[in-house]
Amino acid sequence: MALHRLSFRIRQTVIHARQYSVAVQSEVEPLAIFRTEEIDPACHTESHVGQYYTLPSAESRCLFIRGLARSYQQQMKTFNEACIMVRSPALEVISYLKNTDYSKPASRFLFYGPKGSGKTMSLCHTAHYCMRQGWLLLTVPDAHLWIKNCKELLPSSYNMSRFDQPVQATEWLRSFRNTSEPFLSKIKTKNRYVWTRREFTEEGSSLRELVDQGIRRFKSSTDVVGAVMKELRLQSGQPGSEFRLAVAVDGVNALWGRSTIKKLDKSPVDPEELSLVCNLRKLITDTWTGGAVITTLSQTGSVYTSKFDYLPQELLGETGFDNMDPFIPVLVTNYSQKEFESCHLYYMDRKWLQHPQSRTEEGKKELVFLSSRNASSFDRLYKMALFLPTPILLALFLTAEVTVSTGLTDCIARDFGHESVVCECNSTYCDSVGSLVLPPVGQYSTYLTSMAGSRLEPGQGQVQVNSSGTGLRLTINPNQKYQRIRGFGGAMTDAAAINILSLCAGAQDQLLRQYFSPEGIGYRVVRVPMGSCDFSTRLYTYADTPGDYNLDSFTLAPEDINMKIPLLQRAQVLSPQPLYLLASAWSAPAWMKTNSALIGKGSLNGKPGGKEHKTWAQYYIRFLEEYAKYNLTFWAVTTGNEPSAGQMTNYSFQALGFTPEEQRDWVALDLGPALHSWSHPQTHILILDDNRLLLPYWAKVVLSDIQAGRYIHGVAVHWYFDSFVPAEISLGVTHHLYPEYYLFGTEACAGWSGLDRGVKLGSWRRAEQYAHDILEDLNHYVVGWTDWNLAVDLTGGPNWVKNFVDSTIIVDAQHNIFYKQPTFYAMAHFSKFLWEGSQRVGVSSSEETQLEYSAFIRPDGSVVFIILNRTSSAIRFEVWDPIVGYIPSTAPARSVLTLVWNTH
């Protein structure tokens, strides 16, 4: 067997490498020079080992955007550059590729090593070499995702014994189109493909037509992936072929691992039954010529194996080993001392390592001790070391994270006479439900918040085989699928930053943890005003010098540099996932506007395409560039806060008026092209950013224009005056007219109305308003919901125009405490449980009910069911999930209830 033939050779390789690794670590090496100007991998030699090189932005976008190393993409955004360390394993494979005879069957290379040692980045370095040599690059990042957490599984239309995965297939085709753009028009198909009675791809069609067919037609996407791989396999290395093919697969062992995907009868799907896996297995054979297969082994891709296994025979198993044989194994070890020094210097250069103690020799020794020079451990440690001294890091790690991840703690309730209570927090104590762990299949968890005083109160129950006979039954329909969730969050206004920083350091940390840490409520979205808004203490923009069309005077304000940016950095460190930053501008500089003022009725001078409009678009770019210098990159920008306000005479605070026609033309002629040509063209543009009662008219004007529409990703809505227009007429119609654009809630707050203004500590009615509006939005295709200020003071400010409102957290700086409002917990019922990628599914009711509800299936297959009861009586009901059974429950009077359960 191949396993026995190669096991001795691999053992010798491992032994040799481990001896070499020990030898390297014992050497005393000079301080590494951590950067090299040589950006061509073909010119890298052993003298460059340990040095970082910077990929040109166009090449990094091609290689990483929707491509390899998805976890590395956050670092790219944070550092505003793509850098790869030159290491010996990649140089070894590049040397092989330089000397390979490509008339022979494709060589296969396998990077393997301990978890987190840098195998994926060695793969990226090698793939970049192939890209630079003009190869066609076919990448499969995170191959394990093809056998886990499948978003949609359909019977194959081509082979009834297999299953199609149209969501994964479509995602892969988009990635392939990105990395292979120069080749798509040149390569012609050798076969005719029939998709339906009316749709087919003729022999001789371009590969672009084939790829576009799969992206355009969801049900054909899996078959198109197979056709693309077949065409490349048949044409590579053949006479007249104009390309050399590099197949790069991260985590190739997943193709022979155990799947976690379940069939309808709950039996596991074998990877061999997945069409995508079968097609990829054919491509990584050595039955074709004119290229190479470069792969990694990933512990993540081997379900049910020990986390310490990393040898090929351990992770591939006998079947996978036999299928890969013959291959060239290349060991990737943890960093050498020289590589460690380079990594340390690089992080300091990018301002990622800021605490003075972390820069000392003693600090470096502790970091080495904590990470064992493992690349992945380094990354996690440096994120934490951004603000923590190394002795604290040491304490955290030696207590196995017990100090960081707290369990359930009770609310310190305070009653201020507004229906319910607030929970008081200080520098040493704050209530928390902790990190959530679901019970096994057959049981379910409940979390209750109520006017009576419960705050995310946990409970557990047993799923029943038979119905309880309760009159009201809510039935989950997992086959009725709607939108996927992006996330929830709040705004880091000047006022929010002032209030957070008015607390002592310990209380500041407690407050930020409540929102962003794993034991908090899972905020992922942070809206950031571009310049001043009403929740500032003064009027300002970033370019107040009249006539400065080149924006030479553009500079961030002290409010950004000293307050918002440091807090955003701290929030990102606390968050286990990258934050989605969203920028909104309230007003252009006064000299650009028709009324020469930041407030009141006024719009941009001139017309779209003119110098004021182009300067305003460049203002956005400069803002994004300045924040990027602090390792903060933005997921999206809006076209401006509430453009309708800028059309109102005597409007009392900052505003910039746009009609939908003006907004359409500004996006098409100025903002869209400016962002598209910038170094981060993937930044999303959201239109409207105003009340939803303006829909669907506003969307029809803007999105019906092809030139504007191609730059736009979504529609941003505010919650004010929501009761004036039914959600189905505004949100529902907009979605049905333009389903390719997502709907996103970007602002909401309580206490904004003149009849009910300011802070009300403990108001339960406002919590119900939040839960009702979120449920209504989610049930009408909205993918995220953003609260307004993350924190205000006891008066509802500061606000320079005294437009005081309420917030989910109220700061009492005088007593160095803060209060979590009932609205905080209303938000938590959504933000903590609905992970990114959770998909809304259908729910049917057996009878009329006053309960409001929505159900979602999370990426791991678990189900979240959220129920709001605004009545004064408890309501009994049962949930029927056809996959697991019956869940009996009761929604207490005036309560929000979240049910969660596993399905496998």
Short mmCIF file of N, CA and C in Angstrom, two decimals, residues 32 34 44 48-53 55 72 83-88 90 118 121-122 125 335-336 338-344 346 375 378:
data_model
loop_
_atom_site.label_atom_id
_atom_site.label_comp_id
_atom_site.label_asym_id
_atom_site.label_seq_id
_atom_site.Cartn_x
_atom_site.Cartn_y
_atom_site.Cartn_z
N ALA A 32 16.46 40.36 13.13
CA ALA A 32 16.02 40.23 11.74
C ALA A 32 15.73 41.59 11.13
N PHE A 34 13.22 43.09 8.96
CA PHE A 34 11.93 42.45 8.79
C PHE A 34 11.26 42.73 7.46
N HIS A 44 13.14 35.43 -4.68
CA HIS A 44 13.41 35.20 -3.26
C HIS A 44 14.40 34.05 -3.08
N HIS A 48 16.52 35.94 2.01
CA HIS A 48 15.31 36.69 2.32
C HIS A 48 14.48 36.02 3.41
N VAL A 49 14.85 34.84 3.86
CA VAL A 49 14.04 34.11 4.84
C VAL A 49 13.88 34.95 6.10
N GLY A 50 12.64 35.03 6.58
CA GLY A 50 12.34 35.82 7.77
C GLY A 50 11.93 37.24 7.47
N GLN A 51 12.01 37.65 6.21
CA GLN A 51 11.65 39.02 5.85
C GLN A 51 10.26 39.05 5.23
N TYR A 52 9.55 40.15 5.44
CA TYR A 52 8.22 40.36 4.86
C TYR A 52 8.36 41.09 3.52
N TYR A 53 7.56 40.67 2.56
CA TYR A 53 7.48 41.44 1.32
C TYR A 53 6.04 41.84 1.09
N LEU A 55 2.81 42.65 -1.21
CA LEU A 55 2.21 42.35 -2.49
C LEU A 55 1.57 43.61 -3.07
N TYR A 72 -6.74 35.62 7.03
CA TYR A 72 -5.70 36.63 6.86
C TYR A 72 -6.27 37.93 6.31
N CYS A 83 1.14 41.63 3.39
CA CYS A 83 2.55 41.26 3.52
C CYS A 83 2.64 39.77 3.84
N ILE A 84 3.60 39.11 3.23
CA ILE A 84 3.85 37.68 3.48
C ILE A 84 5.31 37.52 3.90
N MET A 85 5.55 36.72 4.92
CA MET A 85 6.92 36.44 5.32
C MET A 85 7.52 35.37 4.42
N VAL A 86 8.73 35.61 3.95
CA VAL A 86 9.45 34.61 3.15
C VAL A 86 9.94 33.52 4.09
N ARG A 87 9.55 32.27 3.80
CA ARG A 87 9.96 31.15 4.65
C ARG A 87 10.47 30.01 3.77
N SER A 88 11.30 29.17 4.38
CA SER A 88 11.97 28.11 3.62
C SER A 88 11.03 27.11 2.97
N ALA A 90 8.10 27.44 1.51
CA ALA A 90 7.62 27.97 0.23
C ALA A 90 8.76 28.03 -0.78
N GLY A 118 1.74 28.05 9.99
CA GLY A 118 1.88 28.93 8.84
C GLY A 118 1.80 28.22 7.50
N MET A 121 -0.08 30.34 4.74
CA MET A 121 0.70 31.46 4.21
C MET A 121 1.83 30.96 3.30
N SER A 122 2.38 29.78 3.57
CA SER A 122 3.35 29.20 2.65
C SER A 122 2.68 28.86 1.33
N HIS A 125 2.27 32.16 -0.52
CA HIS A 125 3.54 32.59 -1.11
C HIS A 125 3.80 31.84 -2.43
N TYR A 335 7.93 29.29 14.07
CA TYR A 335 8.94 30.29 13.73
C TYR A 335 10.31 29.98 14.36
N SER A 336 11.36 30.30 13.60
CA SER A 336 12.70 30.33 14.18
C SER A 336 12.86 31.63 14.96
N LYS A 338 14.86 34.05 14.30
CA LYS A 338 14.93 35.15 13.32
C LYS A 338 13.53 35.52 12.83
N GLU A 339 12.71 34.53 12.55
CA GLU A 339 11.35 34.80 12.08
C GLU A 339 10.51 35.44 13.18
N PHE A 340 10.73 35.01 14.42
CA PHE A 340 10.02 35.64 15.54
C PHE A 340 10.36 37.12 15.63
N GLU A 341 11.65 37.45 15.53
CA GLU A 341 12.07 38.85 15.62
C GLU A 341 11.42 39.68 14.50
N SER A 342 11.38 39.10 13.31
CA SER A 342 10.76 39.81 12.19
C SER A 342 9.27 40.08 12.45
N CYS A 343 8.58 39.06 12.94
CA CYS A 343 7.16 39.20 13.22
C CYS A 343 6.92 40.28 14.28
N HIS A 344 7.75 40.25 15.32
CA HIS A 344 7.63 41.23 16.40
C HIS A 344 7.85 42.64 15.88
N TYR A 346 7.56 43.66 12.78
CA TYR A 346 6.51 44.01 11.82
C TYR A 346 5.26 44.51 12.54
N ALA A 375 2.91 30.64 14.75
CA ALA A 375 2.46 31.82 14.03
C ALA A 375 1.04 32.22 14.42
N PHE A 378 0.94 33.63 17.92
CA PHE A 378 1.48 34.99 17.87
C PHE A 378 0.38 35.98 17.54
#
